[in-house]
Each structure stands twice: as structure tokens, then as C-alpha cells.
Coordinates of C-alpha atoms and ligand atoms in Angstrom, one line a residue:
M9 CA 43.5 -124.3 -13.1
T10 CA 43.0 -127.9 -11.9
S11 CA 42.4 -130.7 -14.3
D12 CA 38.8 -130.5 -13.2
T13 CA 38.5 -126.9 -14.3
P14 CA 35.8 -126.8 -16.9
E15 CA 36.8 -126.0 -20.5
R16 CA 35.9 -122.6 -21.6
N17 CA 33.0 -122.1 -24.0
T18 CA 33.2 -125.5 -25.6
R19 CA 30.1 -126.5 -27.5
P20 CA 28.4 -129.5 -25.8
T21 CA 28.6 -132.8 -27.6
V22 CA 25.3 -134.5 -28.0
D23 CA 25.3 -137.5 -25.7
H24 CA 22.5 -140.0 -26.3
R25 CA 23.8 -142.5 -23.9
D26 CA 20.9 -143.6 -21.8
G27 CA 22.8 -145.5 -19.1
G28 CA 21.3 -146.3 -15.7
A29 CA 19.4 -149.4 -14.5
Q30 CA 16.0 -147.9 -13.7
R31 CA 13.3 -147.4 -16.4
R32 CA 15.0 -147.0 -19.8
A33 CA 13.7 -144.7 -22.3
S34 CA 15.3 -144.7 -25.7
A35 CA 15.9 -141.3 -27.3
G36 CA 12.6 -140.2 -28.8
G37 CA 10.8 -143.1 -27.1
L38 CA 9.0 -140.9 -24.6
P39 CA 6.0 -138.9 -25.8
A40 CA 6.3 -135.2 -25.0
Q41 CA 4.8 -134.2 -21.7
S42 CA 5.1 -137.8 -20.5
P43 CA 4.6 -137.8 -16.7
L44 CA 7.8 -138.5 -14.7
P45 CA 8.1 -142.1 -13.6
P46 CA 8.1 -142.5 -9.8
L47 CA 11.7 -141.4 -9.4
R48 CA 13.3 -140.5 -6.1
I49 CA 16.5 -138.5 -5.8
R50 CA 19.5 -139.7 -3.8
G51 CA 18.9 -137.6 -0.6
D52 CA 22.1 -139.0 0.9
R53 CA 24.2 -137.8 -2.0
L54 CA 22.5 -134.4 -2.0
W55 CA 23.2 -134.0 1.7
Q56 CA 26.8 -135.2 1.5
R57 CA 27.5 -132.7 -1.3
L58 CA 26.0 -129.9 0.7
L59 CA 28.3 -130.8 3.6
T60 CA 31.3 -131.1 1.2
L61 CA 30.7 -127.7 -0.5
G62 CA 30.0 -126.2 3.0
E63 CA 33.6 -126.9 3.9
I64 CA 35.0 -124.7 1.2
G65 CA 35.6 -121.2 2.6
R66 CA 34.5 -122.2 6.0
G67 CA 35.9 -120.0 8.8
A68 CA 36.6 -120.5 12.5
D69 CA 33.1 -119.2 13.4
G70 CA 31.6 -121.9 11.2
G71 CA 30.5 -119.3 8.6
I72 CA 31.3 -119.6 4.9
T73 CA 33.0 -116.8 3.0
R74 CA 33.3 -117.5 -0.7
L75 CA 33.4 -114.1 -2.5
S76 CA 33.4 -113.9 -6.3
F77 CA 36.5 -114.5 -8.3
T78 CA 38.4 -115.8 -5.2
P79 CA 40.2 -119.1 -4.7
E80 CA 37.3 -120.3 -2.5
E81 CA 34.7 -119.7 -5.2
R82 CA 37.0 -121.3 -7.8
A83 CA 37.3 -124.4 -5.6
A84 CA 33.6 -124.5 -5.1
K85 CA 33.0 -124.3 -8.9
D86 CA 35.6 -127.0 -9.7
T87 CA 33.9 -129.3 -7.1
V88 CA 30.5 -128.7 -8.6
A89 CA 31.9 -129.2 -12.2
A90 CA 33.0 -132.7 -11.2
W91 CA 29.5 -133.5 -9.9
M92 CA 28.0 -132.1 -13.1
R93 CA 30.1 -134.5 -15.1
E94 CA 29.1 -137.4 -12.9
A95 CA 25.5 -136.4 -13.6
G96 CA 26.0 -136.9 -17.4
M97 CA 26.4 -133.2 -18.2
T98 CA 29.0 -131.5 -20.4
V99 CA 30.6 -128.6 -18.5
R100 CA 31.8 -125.2 -19.6
E101 CA 32.2 -121.7 -18.2
D102 CA 30.9 -118.7 -20.0
A103 CA 32.5 -115.3 -20.6
V104 CA 31.6 -114.0 -17.1
G105 CA 32.5 -117.1 -15.2
N106 CA 29.1 -118.8 -14.9
L107 CA 29.6 -122.5 -14.5
I108 CA 27.2 -124.3 -16.9
G109 CA 26.4 -128.1 -16.9
R110 CA 24.4 -129.1 -20.0
Y111 CA 22.2 -132.2 -20.1
E112 CA 21.4 -132.7 -23.7
G113 CA 17.8 -133.0 -24.8
R114 CA 16.4 -135.1 -27.6
R115 CA 16.0 -131.9 -29.5
P116 CA 19.4 -130.2 -28.9
E117 CA 18.4 -127.2 -30.9
A118 CA 15.3 -126.5 -28.8
A119 CA 15.2 -123.6 -26.4
V120 CA 16.9 -124.7 -23.2
V121 CA 15.5 -125.0 -19.7
L122 CA 17.8 -123.4 -17.1
A123 CA 18.0 -124.2 -13.4
G124 CA 20.6 -123.0 -10.9
S125 CA 21.6 -120.6 -8.3
H126 CA 25.0 -119.4 -6.9
V127 CA 28.0 -120.8 -4.9
D128 CA 29.3 -117.4 -3.8
S129 CA 28.4 -116.3 -0.3
V130 CA 28.1 -113.3 2.0
P131 CA 30.9 -113.0 4.5
S132 CA 30.5 -115.7 7.1
G133 CA 27.3 -117.0 5.5
G134 CA 25.5 -120.3 5.6
R135 CA 25.8 -123.5 3.6
F136 CA 22.4 -123.5 2.0
D137 CA 21.9 -120.0 0.4
G138 CA 22.8 -120.7 -3.2
P139 CA 24.4 -124.2 -3.0
L140 CA 21.0 -125.9 -2.4
G141 CA 19.8 -124.6 -5.8
V142 CA 22.9 -125.6 -7.6
I143 CA 23.5 -129.0 -6.0
G144 CA 19.7 -129.7 -6.1
A145 CA 19.6 -129.1 -9.8
V146 CA 22.7 -131.3 -10.4
E147 CA 20.9 -134.0 -8.3
A148 CA 17.7 -133.7 -10.3
V149 CA 19.6 -134.1 -13.6
Q150 CA 21.7 -137.0 -12.2
T151 CA 18.5 -138.8 -11.2
L152 CA 17.2 -138.4 -14.8
H153 CA 20.5 -139.5 -16.2
E154 CA 20.7 -142.6 -14.0
A155 CA 17.2 -143.5 -15.0
G156 CA 18.1 -143.2 -18.6
L157 CA 15.5 -140.4 -19.1
R158 CA 16.2 -137.7 -21.7
P159 CA 13.7 -134.8 -22.0
L160 CA 12.9 -133.1 -25.3
R161 CA 14.7 -129.9 -24.4
P162 CA 18.2 -129.6 -23.1
I163 CA 18.5 -128.7 -19.4
E164 CA 21.4 -126.4 -18.2
V165 CA 22.4 -126.2 -14.6
I166 CA 24.1 -122.9 -13.7
A167 CA 26.2 -121.7 -10.8
F168 CA 26.0 -118.0 -11.4
T169 CA 29.0 -115.7 -10.7
D170 CA 28.6 -113.2 -7.8
E171 CA 24.9 -113.3 -6.9
E172 CA 25.5 -111.8 -3.5
G173 CA 27.3 -108.6 -4.4
A174 CA 29.4 -109.0 -1.2
R175 CA 32.7 -108.1 -2.9
F176 CA 32.0 -105.4 -5.4
R177 CA 28.9 -103.8 -3.7
F178 CA 26.6 -104.8 -6.5
G179 CA 25.5 -108.3 -7.3
M180 CA 24.1 -110.7 -9.8
I181 CA 27.0 -110.1 -12.2
G182 CA 26.7 -113.6 -13.7
S183 CA 22.9 -113.6 -14.2
R184 CA 23.1 -110.1 -15.6
G185 CA 25.9 -111.3 -18.0
L186 CA 23.7 -114.2 -19.2
A187 CA 20.7 -111.8 -19.5
G188 CA 22.8 -109.3 -21.5
T189 CA 22.1 -106.5 -19.1
L190 CA 25.6 -106.2 -17.6
T191 CA 27.6 -103.1 -18.8
R192 CA 31.3 -102.7 -19.3
E193 CA 31.6 -99.7 -16.9
E194 CA 30.1 -101.9 -14.1
L195 CA 33.2 -104.0 -14.5
E196 CA 35.2 -101.0 -13.2
A197 CA 33.5 -101.3 -9.8
R198 CA 36.2 -101.9 -7.2
D199 CA 36.3 -104.0 -4.0
A200 CA 37.7 -102.9 -0.6
D201 CA 41.2 -103.5 -1.8
G202 CA 40.7 -101.4 -5.0
V203 CA 40.6 -104.4 -7.3
S204 CA 38.0 -104.0 -10.1
V205 CA 35.7 -106.7 -11.4
A206 CA 37.6 -106.6 -14.7
E207 CA 40.9 -107.1 -12.9
A208 CA 39.4 -110.0 -10.8
M209 CA 38.1 -111.5 -14.0
R210 CA 41.5 -111.3 -15.7
K211 CA 43.1 -112.9 -12.7
A212 CA 40.5 -115.7 -12.9
G213 CA 41.5 -116.3 -16.6
L214 CA 38.5 -114.5 -18.1
D215 CA 38.7 -111.6 -20.7
P216 CA 36.5 -108.8 -19.4
E217 CA 36.3 -107.3 -22.9
A218 CA 34.5 -110.5 -24.0
Y219 CA 31.8 -110.3 -21.2
G220 CA 29.1 -109.7 -23.8
M221 CA 29.7 -113.3 -25.1
A222 CA 27.8 -114.6 -22.1
A223 CA 24.5 -113.1 -23.2
R224 CA 21.8 -115.6 -24.4
K225 CA 19.9 -114.8 -27.5
P226 CA 16.2 -113.9 -27.1
G227 CA 14.1 -117.1 -27.6
S228 CA 17.0 -119.4 -26.7
V229 CA 15.8 -120.0 -23.2
H230 CA 12.4 -121.7 -22.6
A231 CA 12.2 -121.1 -18.8
Y232 CA 14.3 -120.7 -15.6
V233 CA 13.5 -122.3 -12.3
E234 CA 15.5 -121.8 -9.1
L235 CA 15.4 -123.8 -5.8
H236 CA 16.4 -121.7 -2.9
I237 CA 16.0 -121.6 0.9
E238 CA 13.2 -119.1 2.0
Q239 CA 15.5 -117.2 4.4
G240 CA 12.3 -116.2 6.2
K241 CA 9.7 -117.8 8.6
V242 CA 6.6 -118.1 6.5
L243 CA 7.0 -121.8 5.6
E244 CA 8.0 -122.7 9.1
D245 CA 4.9 -120.8 10.4
A246 CA 2.7 -122.7 7.9
G247 CA 4.3 -126.0 8.8
Q248 CA 5.2 -126.8 5.2
P249 CA 8.6 -127.8 3.7
V250 CA 8.2 -126.3 0.3
G251 CA 6.6 -123.1 -1.1
V252 CA 5.8 -121.6 -4.5
V253 CA 7.3 -118.1 -5.0
T254 CA 4.9 -115.5 -6.5
G255 CA 7.4 -112.7 -7.0
I256 CA 10.8 -111.3 -6.0
A257 CA 11.2 -108.0 -4.1
G258 CA 13.5 -105.5 -5.8
P259 CA 16.5 -104.4 -3.9
L260 CA 17.7 -100.7 -4.1
W261 CA 21.2 -100.3 -2.7
L262 CA 22.4 -96.8 -1.9
S263 CA 25.8 -95.6 -0.8
I264 CA 25.4 -92.5 1.5
S265 CA 28.1 -90.1 2.6
I266 CA 27.3 -87.6 5.4
S267 CA 29.8 -84.8 5.8
G268 CA 29.8 -82.7 9.0
E269 CA 32.6 -81.1 10.9
P270 CA 35.1 -83.0 13.1
G271 CA 35.8 -81.3 16.4
H272 CA 37.1 -81.6 19.9
A273 CA 34.7 -83.7 22.0
G274 CA 35.4 -81.6 25.1
A275 CA 35.8 -78.1 23.7
T276 CA 32.8 -78.0 21.3
P277 CA 29.5 -76.9 22.8
M278 CA 26.5 -79.0 21.6
R279 CA 24.8 -76.1 19.8
L280 CA 27.9 -75.5 17.7
R281 CA 28.3 -79.1 16.4
H282 CA 27.9 -80.6 12.9
D283 CA 28.1 -84.2 14.1
A284 CA 27.9 -86.5 11.1
L285 CA 27.1 -89.6 13.2
A286 CA 24.2 -87.9 15.1
A287 CA 22.8 -86.8 11.7
A288 CA 23.2 -90.4 10.4
A289 CA 21.4 -91.8 13.5
E290 CA 18.5 -89.4 13.1
W291 CA 18.2 -90.2 9.5
M292 CA 18.3 -94.0 10.1
L293 CA 15.3 -93.7 12.5
E294 CA 13.4 -91.8 9.9
V295 CA 14.2 -94.6 7.4
E296 CA 13.0 -97.2 9.8
R297 CA 9.7 -95.4 10.4
A298 CA 9.1 -94.9 6.7
A299 CA 9.6 -98.6 6.0
A300 CA 7.5 -99.7 9.0
R301 CA 4.5 -97.7 7.7
R302 CA 4.2 -100.2 4.8
P303 CA 3.3 -103.9 4.8
H304 CA 6.1 -105.3 2.7
T305 CA 8.8 -102.6 2.7
V306 CA 12.1 -103.4 4.4
A307 CA 15.1 -101.1 4.9
T308 CA 18.5 -102.0 6.3
V309 CA 21.7 -100.1 7.0
G310 CA 24.2 -102.9 6.9
Q311 CA 27.5 -101.1 6.6
L312 CA 28.6 -97.9 8.4
H313 CA 32.1 -96.4 8.7
L314 CA 32.9 -93.1 10.5
S315 CA 35.9 -90.9 10.7
P316 CA 38.2 -89.7 12.2
G317 CA 37.1 -92.3 14.8
G318 CA 38.8 -91.0 18.0
V319 CA 37.0 -91.4 21.3
N320 CA 37.4 -87.7 21.9
I321 CA 36.7 -86.5 18.3
I322 CA 33.2 -85.5 17.0
P323 CA 32.7 -87.6 13.8
G324 CA 33.1 -85.4 10.8
R325 CA 32.1 -88.0 8.2
V326 CA 30.0 -91.1 8.0
D327 CA 29.7 -93.5 5.1
L328 CA 26.9 -96.0 5.1
T329 CA 24.8 -98.2 2.9
L330 CA 21.0 -98.6 2.6
D331 CA 19.3 -101.7 1.3
L332 CA 15.6 -100.8 0.6
R333 CA 13.2 -103.3 -0.8
D334 CA 9.5 -103.9 -1.7
I335 CA 7.6 -106.2 -4.0
D336 CA 5.9 -103.1 -5.4
E337 CA 8.2 -100.6 -7.1
A338 CA 5.8 -97.7 -6.7
V339 CA 5.9 -98.2 -2.9
R340 CA 9.6 -98.4 -2.9
D341 CA 9.9 -95.2 -4.9
E342 CA 7.5 -93.5 -2.5
V343 CA 9.7 -94.5 0.5
E344 CA 12.8 -93.4 -1.4
R345 CA 11.2 -89.9 -1.9
E346 CA 10.4 -89.7 1.8
I347 CA 13.8 -90.7 3.0
R348 CA 15.5 -88.3 0.6
A349 CA 13.3 -85.5 1.9
A350 CA 14.2 -86.5 5.5
A351 CA 17.9 -86.2 4.6
D352 CA 17.3 -82.7 3.2
R353 CA 15.6 -81.7 6.4
I354 CA 18.3 -83.1 8.7
A355 CA 21.1 -81.6 6.5
K356 CA 19.6 -78.1 6.9
A357 CA 18.9 -78.5 10.6
R358 CA 22.4 -79.8 11.5
G359 CA 24.5 -78.1 8.9
V360 CA 25.8 -81.3 7.3
R361 CA 25.7 -82.6 3.7
F362 CA 24.2 -85.8 2.5
E363 CA 25.4 -87.4 -0.8
M364 CA 23.6 -90.5 -2.1
T365 CA 24.7 -92.8 -5.0
D366 CA 23.0 -95.8 -6.5
L367 CA 24.9 -99.1 -6.0
Q368 CA 22.1 -101.2 -7.6
R369 CA 18.5 -100.5 -8.4
I370 CA 16.7 -103.8 -9.4
P371 CA 12.9 -103.7 -10.1
P372 CA 10.7 -106.2 -8.3
V373 CA 9.8 -109.2 -10.6
P374 CA 6.6 -111.3 -10.7
C375 CA 7.1 -115.1 -11.3
A376 CA 5.7 -116.4 -14.5
P377 CA 2.4 -118.5 -14.6
L378 CA 4.1 -121.0 -16.9
V379 CA 6.7 -121.9 -14.3
M380 CA 4.5 -121.4 -11.2
G381 CA 2.0 -123.8 -12.8
A382 CA 4.7 -126.5 -13.3
I383 CA 5.9 -126.0 -9.7
R384 CA 2.3 -126.3 -8.3
Q385 CA 1.7 -129.5 -10.3
A386 CA 5.0 -130.9 -9.1
A387 CA 4.3 -130.1 -5.5
A388 CA 0.9 -131.7 -5.7
A389 CA 2.4 -134.8 -7.4
E390 CA 4.7 -135.0 -4.3
G391 CA 1.7 -134.8 -2.0
L392 CA 2.7 -131.3 -0.7
K393 CA 0.5 -128.4 0.1
A394 CA 2.9 -125.7 -1.0
P395 CA 2.0 -122.2 0.2
E396 CA 2.5 -119.3 -2.2
L397 CA 4.7 -116.5 -1.0
P398 CA 6.8 -113.5 -2.3
S399 CA 10.5 -113.5 -1.9
G400 CA 11.9 -110.6 0.2
A401 CA 15.4 -111.7 -0.8
G402 CA 16.8 -111.0 -4.2
H403 CA 17.7 -113.8 -6.6
D404 CA 19.4 -114.4 -9.9
G405 CA 16.0 -115.2 -11.5
M406 CA 15.0 -111.6 -11.4
Q407 CA 17.7 -110.8 -13.9
L408 CA 16.4 -113.4 -16.3
A409 CA 12.8 -112.2 -16.3
G410 CA 13.4 -110.2 -19.5
L411 CA 14.8 -113.3 -21.2
C412 CA 12.3 -116.1 -20.3
P413 CA 9.5 -117.1 -17.9
I414 CA 11.0 -117.5 -14.4
G415 CA 10.0 -119.2 -11.2
M416 CA 11.3 -120.3 -7.8
I417 CA 10.7 -123.1 -5.3
F418 CA 11.4 -122.3 -1.6
V419 CA 12.6 -124.7 1.0
R420 CA 11.8 -124.0 4.7
S421 CA 14.5 -122.2 6.7
Q422 CA 14.8 -123.1 10.4
R423 CA 13.8 -120.0 12.4
G424 CA 14.1 -118.0 9.2
I425 CA 17.8 -117.7 9.8
S426 CA 20.1 -116.9 6.8
H427 CA 23.3 -115.1 5.9
Q428 CA 24.7 -116.6 9.1
P429 CA 26.5 -119.8 10.1
E430 CA 23.3 -121.0 11.9
E431 CA 21.4 -121.1 8.5
Y432 CA 19.8 -124.5 8.4
S433 CA 17.2 -126.6 6.5
T434 CA 16.6 -130.3 7.3
P435 CA 17.7 -133.1 5.0
E436 CA 14.0 -134.0 4.6
D437 CA 13.0 -130.5 3.5
C438 CA 15.9 -130.3 1.1
V439 CA 14.9 -133.6 -0.5
A440 CA 11.3 -132.5 -0.7
G441 CA 12.4 -129.3 -2.5
V442 CA 14.6 -131.2 -5.0
Q443 CA 11.9 -133.7 -5.7
V444 CA 9.6 -130.8 -6.7
L445 CA 12.5 -129.3 -8.7
L446 CA 13.0 -132.7 -10.5
R447 CA 9.3 -132.9 -11.5
T448 CA 9.2 -129.2 -12.5
L449 CA 12.3 -129.6 -14.7
W450 CA 10.9 -132.7 -16.4
S451 CA 7.6 -130.9 -17.1
L452 CA 9.2 -127.7 -18.5
A453 CA 11.8 -129.6 -20.5
N454 CA 9.0 -131.6 -22.3
Q455 CA 6.9 -128.6 -23.1
G456 CA 6.4 -126.5 -26.2
E457 CA 6.0 -126.7 -29.9
D458 CA 9.6 -125.7 -30.8
A459 CA 10.8 -128.8 -29.2
E460 CA 8.3 -131.2 -31.0
Ligands
LIG8 O1 20.5 -109.8 -0.9 C1 19.8 -110.7 -1.2 O2 18.6 -110.6 -1.1 C2 20.4 -112.0 -1.7 O3 20.7 -112.8 -0.6 N1 21.5 -111.8 -2.6
LIG9 MN1 20.9 -116.7 -2.5
LIG10 MN1 22.0 -114.5 0.0

């Protein structure tokens, strides 16, 4: 581990230093709910840090690949840890590898306000999905620190472990660890090289048997807010830089194996075939039609492997994945029933066998009025007309909804592109999003009777 590697599980020291040249507020000097002074974040520093982090794990195609528990993710966390310290935070990692920067409050024992996102990526992803939320939260805290402002409640900035699920085929490992919903058997899930989550954790210096230590006690978290790129086109269409998220669609990920009969491409008449790929193709069109019949349902086959794989061999087996989402769980369940019935029909007609296994099944989650209200006020204070919209993409916040009120702030994505090297948001839009986050954090961290 480099010298910058955060200490493990050290309790934060209370730091009442109120350095910084701007408005000084002595500890306890600010009444609760005091409006934030007219503070501006350092947009140049934010942008430079986004560029710096975007160089870690960057490939020849310009895409970023930082999978969980890899040297690239480690390097990204160490880089962010140094920025957290610069921002006046104490830094630690919890038992599942979440990187946590803590900015002490005037009431250290009060329930904490969490802000964060992730620094792991999809293969060949963009530089904003995740890092904007982590670096943005560090920038917001650093702005408070440099202004000598200390909220009533502690604020913790988190870079969650493995949000994307790109390595082990199920995601949000860190946020589920923090929420206490991760299970020990899930740590036996294996990556394409057969390495389990537990083995990868051990190699990263963590003890998988201690994963439960990451869980936060009920009542210990006041609220969670995440800044994230929209990854869609709604804000661009509305001509607005920032949006208030109303809810997060729930992803159901299935692994599907279709077993047919391999055969000679030349010698096997069409009527005698049990072609696994033809069955997969027919089923995928049924899935597409079922999703298209609903306003918010989306369905994607993102991975497909066939065997034996010869030009002149009828595919005997196909393995594929399905990502099925909706903001309404009942609708998602209905679509799931329809596509399972279609699989049964196709299996009978073609003499093949479908097997389906859950990879992850996450319910859709509404955002909490407490956090949405703070975000609305913050956007208005910044003079922004922030549209309200659901998130089709999944986010760590959905794992925390059972622990505390959650909310999200969206920043406009150029042409809605994400999970690709071309993912882009302008510096101005990123600054607008972090300004809203700063005000939201200040409001949440000065709320509530247990902090008085
Ligand atoms: O898959 C998602 O929605 C997110 O990018 N992890
Ligand atoms: Mn993300
Ligand atoms: Mn993503």
C-alpha cells in the first residue's frame, strides 16, 4: 500500500480547526439551519481532478477500465484519499473497501450526512460516471473547510466499492456492505478468471470474514445525497444543467443458458435442428416487444456467448445476460412473467432448454422528500430551474434507502452518452451540480433535533 493508503477503520479525531481566509465561523458560532454564505466552489480544481482521475485505467480507445479490487481502482482510491485529506477530512476504509472521508461536525455524535458515489467503472467507460459524485462531494467539503465553516452534523464522503458490477456480475457491493444487506455467500461470486469477491478482497488487504463490520447502525445516518451524471437526454432536452431525481429504477439482472443441439451446418436439414442461437434470437425479440409495450421499462441483452462457435457448426449452447428495469416493480414483474412464458413457448417449439438464474434483483426506490426538498431549495438558491426526473440507471443510493432518506442530483449528459469514452458533461454543468450539492449538504448537515 502506498503511504497515501488510508488507515483501516481508524476512528476520526475531532478537528475543530477552522482555517481558511473567507468568512470564519467559530465552532458553535453558527445557529443551526444558518443559510450558507455566498460560497463558490473551485471549478478549476474540480475539473483538474476529474481529468487526473480520468487518466487512471485509461485505455488506448480513451475509455476507462477500473474494475473493483484491481490496481486501477486502488490507485483511484489513493488519489481521492489524498484530496480528502486536503479538504480537511480524516480518511479511512471500511471492511468492504469503501473509502470514507469524514468532515467532523460540531456535534460529532450526531447522525452523519453521507455523500458519495463510486470510482470503479464499466469496461472502457467514461470519466464522469461515479467520479463526479465523489470528487464533487470532496470539493463541496473543501469549500466549507476553506471557509472555516463547520456544520452541526459530521459529513462523510464515500467512494463505494464496486457499484457497477462489471467484474463479479452483481454490483453495489460497497453500498450493500454499508447498508448491512450484503451476504457472505455473495462474496463467493467469481469473475471471468474464477477469482471470488472474497479472494479479491483478501488480495486487497481486506478480511472478507469481517465484511459485516462495514454495516452502519440504524439511526446513525441522517441522510444520503449523490451527485451523478444523468446518463440520459432529459436535461439536455429541457435545456437545464441540473435535475432533481424522483426515484431510481430497479435493475433485475438474469443469467440465461439456452441448450440446443450442435450439428453440422451442411448436413442438418432446417426442420431437424435445435439451434440455440436461433432460439435466443427469437426470445430476444419477444423481450424487446414486451419492454416496448410499457412507458418506462427497458431491457438489454449486454452479454452473449455461443458454443461451439465454428462457422460450419450449429450453435448448441448460448449463454446471455438480461438487464430488465422499471421504476415500478409490479410492471417489471409483469414483464418478467411474460418473457419467462415466451421462453417456455420457444423451448417447446424448438426442442431447446432455457435456464434462468438471478444475478441481482434490486427493487426500484423512491427518493425521500427530506432530501428532495433540500435539493430543490439548493437549486433555487443557485437560480436554477431544476426539472424532476426518475433515474433509469441504478445507483448506490438505492441500497441505502432502508438505512436513511436518500436523494440524487443529476448533471446534464451531452447527447445522453454514458458507459463509453465519449461520456461528457461541461465544466459549467459540473460546477452547477456541485454548487447545488454544497448547499444541499449544508442544509442537511444543519438539520434535526438530535444534532441540537
Ligand atoms: O447499471 C447501472 O445502471 C449503473 O451504471 N451501475
Ligand atoms: Mn454510476
Ligand atoms: Mn454506471
